[in-house]
Amino acid sequence: MGRSLWGWGRRKPPPAADPPEGVPGGGRPPLPALGATLGRLLVALEALVAPPDRDRTRRLVRDFGAPGGAGPRLQERLRRAPPAPPPAAGA
Protein backbone atom coordinates (compact mmCIF):
# COMPACT_ATOMS: atom_id res chain seq x y z
CA MET A 1 0.00 0.00 0.00
CA GLY A 2 1.31 3.49 -0.83
CA ARG A 3 2.34 6.03 1.69
CA SER A 4 0.18 9.00 2.53
CA LEU A 5 0.62 12.13 0.45
CA TRP A 6 0.21 14.20 3.61
CA GLY A 7 2.28 12.23 6.07
CA TRP A 8 5.99 11.78 6.59
CA GLY A 9 6.54 9.69 3.47
CA ARG A 10 5.54 11.59 0.36
CA ARG A 11 5.31 9.59 -2.80
CA LYS A 12 7.97 10.02 -5.42
CA PRO A 13 6.79 11.46 -8.72
CA PRO A 14 6.27 8.85 -11.45
CA PRO A 15 9.23 8.28 -13.76
CA ALA A 16 9.31 10.28 -16.98
CA ALA A 17 7.37 8.61 -19.76
CA ASP A 18 9.22 7.14 -22.70
CA PRO A 19 8.87 9.13 -25.91
CA PRO A 20 5.85 8.07 -27.96
CA GLU A 21 6.51 5.48 -30.64
CA GLY A 22 7.14 6.91 -34.07
CA VAL A 23 8.37 10.23 -32.69
CA PRO A 24 12.06 10.46 -33.61
CA GLY A 25 14.30 11.67 -30.80
CA GLY A 26 11.41 11.96 -28.37
CA GLY A 27 9.97 15.12 -29.95
CA ARG A 28 6.39 16.09 -29.45
CA PRO A 29 3.68 13.73 -30.73
CA PRO A 30 1.87 14.58 -33.96
CA LEU A 31 -0.90 17.16 -33.78
CA PRO A 32 -4.32 15.51 -34.19
CA ALA A 33 -6.68 16.75 -36.87
CA LEU A 34 -8.80 19.68 -35.70
CA GLY A 35 -12.05 18.12 -36.94
CA ALA A 36 -11.42 14.92 -34.99
CA THR A 37 -10.58 16.86 -31.84
CA LEU A 38 -13.69 19.02 -32.10
CA GLY A 39 -15.82 15.93 -32.69
CA ARG A 40 -14.48 14.32 -29.50
CA LEU A 41 -15.11 17.58 -27.66
CA LEU A 42 -18.76 17.60 -28.71
CA VAL A 43 -19.22 13.98 -27.63
CA ALA A 44 -17.72 14.78 -24.21
CA LEU A 45 -19.85 17.91 -23.82
CA GLU A 46 -23.10 16.01 -24.45
CA ALA A 47 -23.06 14.84 -20.82
CA LEU A 48 -22.10 18.25 -19.45
CA VAL A 49 -24.22 20.74 -21.38
CA ALA A 50 -27.93 21.05 -20.67
CA PRO A 51 -30.17 20.11 -23.63
CA PRO A 52 -31.36 23.68 -24.26
CA ASP A 53 -27.74 24.84 -24.62
CA ARG A 54 -26.50 22.04 -26.89
CA ASP A 55 -27.44 23.75 -30.15
CA ARG A 56 -25.59 26.89 -29.12
CA THR A 57 -22.56 24.79 -28.09
CA ARG A 58 -22.56 22.94 -31.43
CA ARG A 59 -22.76 26.26 -33.26
CA LEU A 60 -19.85 27.70 -31.26
CA VAL A 61 -17.70 24.64 -31.96
CA ARG A 62 -18.65 24.73 -35.66
CA ASP A 63 -17.72 28.42 -35.89
CA PHE A 64 -14.44 27.79 -34.06
CA GLY A 65 -13.49 25.04 -36.53
CA ALA A 66 -14.73 26.78 -39.69
CA PRO A 67 -12.19 27.77 -42.36
CA GLY A 68 -10.80 31.15 -41.39
CA GLY A 69 -12.01 30.70 -37.81
CA ALA A 70 -9.90 30.71 -34.68
CA GLY A 71 -9.47 26.91 -34.68
CA PRO A 72 -7.61 26.54 -37.98
CA ARG A 73 -5.44 29.58 -37.17
CA LEU A 74 -4.54 28.11 -33.78
CA GLN A 75 -3.89 24.71 -35.36
CA GLU A 76 -1.45 26.28 -37.81
CA ARG A 77 0.36 28.17 -35.03
CA LEU A 78 0.69 24.94 -33.04
CA ARG A 79 1.99 23.13 -36.12
CA ARG A 80 4.69 25.80 -36.67
CA ALA A 81 5.67 26.27 -33.01
CA PRO A 82 9.04 24.87 -31.99
CA PRO A 83 8.87 21.99 -29.52
CA ALA A 84 9.05 22.95 -25.87
CA PRO A 85 12.34 22.15 -24.12
CA PRO A 86 12.25 19.10 -21.87
CA PRO A 87 11.45 19.84 -18.22
CA ALA A 88 14.42 20.40 -15.95
CA ALA A 89 15.46 17.46 -13.79
CA GLY A 90 14.02 17.63 -10.30
CA ALA A 91 11.31 20.13 -11.27
PDB file of C-alpha atoms in Angstrom:
ATOM      1  CA  MET A   1       0.000   0.000   0.000  1.00  0.00           C
ATOM      2  CA  GLY A   2       1.306   3.485  -0.829  1.00  0.00           C
ATOM      3  CA  ARG A   3       2.339   6.035   1.693  1.00  0.00           C
ATOM      4  CA  SER A   4       0.179   8.999   2.532  1.00  0.00           C
ATOM      5  CA  LEU A   5       0.624  12.126   0.452  1.00  0.00           C
ATOM      6  CA  TRP A   6       0.209  14.197   3.612  1.00  0.00           C
ATOM      7  CA  GLY A   7       2.284  12.228   6.066  1.00  0.00           C
ATOM      8  CA  TRP A   8       5.987  11.776   6.585  1.00  0.00           C
ATOM      9  CA  GLY A   9       6.541   9.693   3.467  1.00  0.00           C
ATOM     10  CA  ARG A  10       5.540  11.594   0.364  1.00  0.00           C
ATOM     11  CA  ARG A  11       5.311   9.585  -2.800  1.00  0.00           C
ATOM     12  CA  LYS A  12       7.966  10.016  -5.415  1.00  0.00           C
ATOM     13  CA  PRO A  13       6.787  11.461  -8.723  1.00  0.00           C
ATOM     14  CA  PRO A  14       6.269   8.853 -11.448  1.00  0.00           C
ATOM     15  CA  PRO A  15       9.234   8.282 -13.760  1.00  0.00           C
ATOM     16  CA  ALA A  16       9.307  10.283 -16.977  1.00  0.00           C
ATOM     17  CA  ALA A  17       7.374   8.614 -19.762  1.00  0.00           C
ATOM     18  CA  ASP A  18       9.224   7.141 -22.695  1.00  0.00           C
ATOM     19  CA  PRO A  19       8.872   9.131 -25.912  1.00  0.00           C
ATOM     20  CA  PRO A  20       5.845   8.070 -27.965  1.00  0.00           C
ATOM     21  CA  GLU A  21       6.510   5.484 -30.639  1.00  0.00           C
ATOM     22  CA  GLY A  22       7.137   6.907 -34.070  1.00  0.00           C
ATOM     23  CA  VAL A  23       8.372  10.226 -32.694  1.00  0.00           C
ATOM     24  CA  PRO A  24      12.060  10.460 -33.608  1.00  0.00           C
ATOM     25  CA  GLY A  25      14.301  11.667 -30.805  1.00  0.00           C
ATOM     26  CA  GLY A  26      11.408  11.956 -28.372  1.00  0.00           C
ATOM     27  CA  GLY A  27       9.973  15.122 -29.945  1.00  0.00           C
ATOM     28  CA  ARG A  28       6.386  16.087 -29.446  1.00  0.00           C
ATOM     29  CA  PRO A  29       3.676  13.733 -30.730  1.00  0.00           C
ATOM     30  CA  PRO A  30       1.868  14.582 -33.958  1.00  0.00           C
ATOM     31  CA  LEU A  31      -0.904  17.162 -33.783  1.00  0.00           C
ATOM     32  CA  PRO A  32      -4.319  15.506 -34.186  1.00  0.00           C
ATOM     33  CA  ALA A  33      -6.683  16.752 -36.869  1.00  0.00           C
ATOM     34  CA  LEU A  34      -8.802  19.682 -35.704  1.00  0.00           C
ATOM     35  CA  GLY A  35     -12.050  18.121 -36.939  1.00  0.00           C
ATOM     36  CA  ALA A  36     -11.423  14.916 -34.986  1.00  0.00           C
ATOM     37  CA  THR A  37     -10.576  16.863 -31.840  1.00  0.00           C
ATOM     38  CA  LEU A  38     -13.691  19.023 -32.099  1.00  0.00           C
ATOM     39  CA  GLY A  39     -15.817  15.925 -32.692  1.00  0.00           C
ATOM     40  CA  ARG A  40     -14.481  14.319 -29.504  1.00  0.00           C
ATOM     41  CA  LEU A  41     -15.108  17.576 -27.660  1.00  0.00           C
ATOM     42  CA  LEU A  42     -18.764  17.596 -28.715  1.00  0.00           C
ATOM     43  CA  VAL A  43     -19.222  13.980 -27.628  1.00  0.00           C
ATOM     44  CA  ALA A  44     -17.717  14.784 -24.211  1.00  0.00           C
ATOM     45  CA  LEU A  45     -19.851  17.906 -23.825  1.00  0.00           C
ATOM     46  CA  GLU A  46     -23.103  16.006 -24.446  1.00  0.00           C
ATOM     47  CA  ALA A  47     -23.063  14.841 -20.824  1.00  0.00           C
ATOM     48  CA  LEU A  48     -22.097  18.249 -19.450  1.00  0.00           C
ATOM     49  CA  VAL A  49     -24.217  20.743 -21.382  1.00  0.00           C
ATOM     50  CA  ALA A  50     -27.934  21.054 -20.668  1.00  0.00           C
ATOM     51  CA  PRO A  51     -30.167  20.109 -23.631  1.00  0.00           C
ATOM     52  CA  PRO A  52     -31.362  23.682 -24.260  1.00  0.00           C
ATOM     53  CA  ASP A  53     -27.740  24.844 -24.616  1.00  0.00           C
ATOM     54  CA  ARG A  54     -26.498  22.038 -26.886  1.00  0.00           C
ATOM     55  CA  ASP A  55     -27.443  23.754 -30.154  1.00  0.00           C
ATOM     56  CA  ARG A  56     -25.587  26.889 -29.119  1.00  0.00           C
ATOM     57  CA  THR A  57     -22.555  24.789 -28.085  1.00  0.00           C
ATOM     58  CA  ARG A  58     -22.557  22.940 -31.427  1.00  0.00           C
ATOM     59  CA  ARG A  59     -22.763  26.264 -33.257  1.00  0.00           C
ATOM     60  CA  LEU A  60     -19.846  27.703 -31.265  1.00  0.00           C
ATOM     61  CA  VAL A  61     -17.699  24.641 -31.959  1.00  0.00           C
ATOM     62  CA  ARG A  62     -18.651  24.727 -35.658  1.00  0.00           C
ATOM     63  CA  ASP A  63     -17.721  28.423 -35.895  1.00  0.00           C
ATOM     64  CA  PHE A  64     -14.436  27.788 -34.063  1.00  0.00           C
ATOM     65  CA  GLY A  65     -13.485  25.038 -36.526  1.00  0.00           C
ATOM     66  CA  ALA A  66     -14.731  26.782 -39.691  1.00  0.00           C
ATOM     67  CA  PRO A  67     -12.194  27.769 -42.359  1.00  0.00           C
ATOM     68  CA  GLY A  68     -10.799  31.154 -41.393  1.00  0.00           C
ATOM     69  CA  GLY A  69     -12.008  30.701 -37.808  1.00  0.00           C
ATOM     70  CA  ALA A  70      -9.903  30.713 -34.680  1.00  0.00           C
ATOM     71  CA  GLY A  71      -9.470  26.908 -34.680  1.00  0.00           C
ATOM     72  CA  PRO A  72      -7.606  26.540 -37.981  1.00  0.00           C
ATOM     73  CA  ARG A  73      -5.443  29.580 -37.165  1.00  0.00           C
ATOM     74  CA  LEU A  74      -4.539  28.111 -33.780  1.00  0.00           C
ATOM     75  CA  GLN A  75      -3.890  24.706 -35.361  1.00  0.00           C
ATOM     76  CA  GLU A  76      -1.453  26.277 -37.813  1.00  0.00           C
ATOM     77  CA  ARG A  77       0.360  28.169 -35.032  1.00  0.00           C
ATOM     78  CA  LEU A  78       0.690  24.938 -33.044  1.00  0.00           C
ATOM     79  CA  ARG A  79       1.987  23.135 -36.116  1.00  0.00           C
ATOM     80  CA  ARG A  80       4.687  25.797 -36.674  1.00  0.00           C
ATOM     81  CA  ALA A  81       5.666  26.273 -33.008  1.00  0.00           C
ATOM     82  CA  PRO A  82       9.035  24.872 -31.987  1.00  0.00           C
ATOM     83  CA  PRO A  83       8.871  21.987 -29.517  1.00  0.00           C
ATOM     84  CA  ALA A  84       9.053  22.953 -25.868  1.00  0.00           C
ATOM     85  CA  PRO A  85      12.343  22.145 -24.124  1.00  0.00           C
ATOM     86  CA  PRO A  86      12.254  19.097 -21.869  1.00  0.00           C
ATOM     87  CA  PRO A  87      11.452  19.844 -18.215  1.00  0.00           C
ATOM     88  CA  ALA A  88      14.421  20.404 -15.948  1.00  0.00           C
ATOM     89  CA  ALA A  89      15.461  17.462 -13.788  1.00  0.00           C
ATOM     90  CA  GLY A  90      14.023  17.630 -10.299  1.00  0.00           C
ATOM     91  CA  ALA A  91      11.306  20.128 -11.266  1.00  0.00           C
TER      92      ALA A  91
END
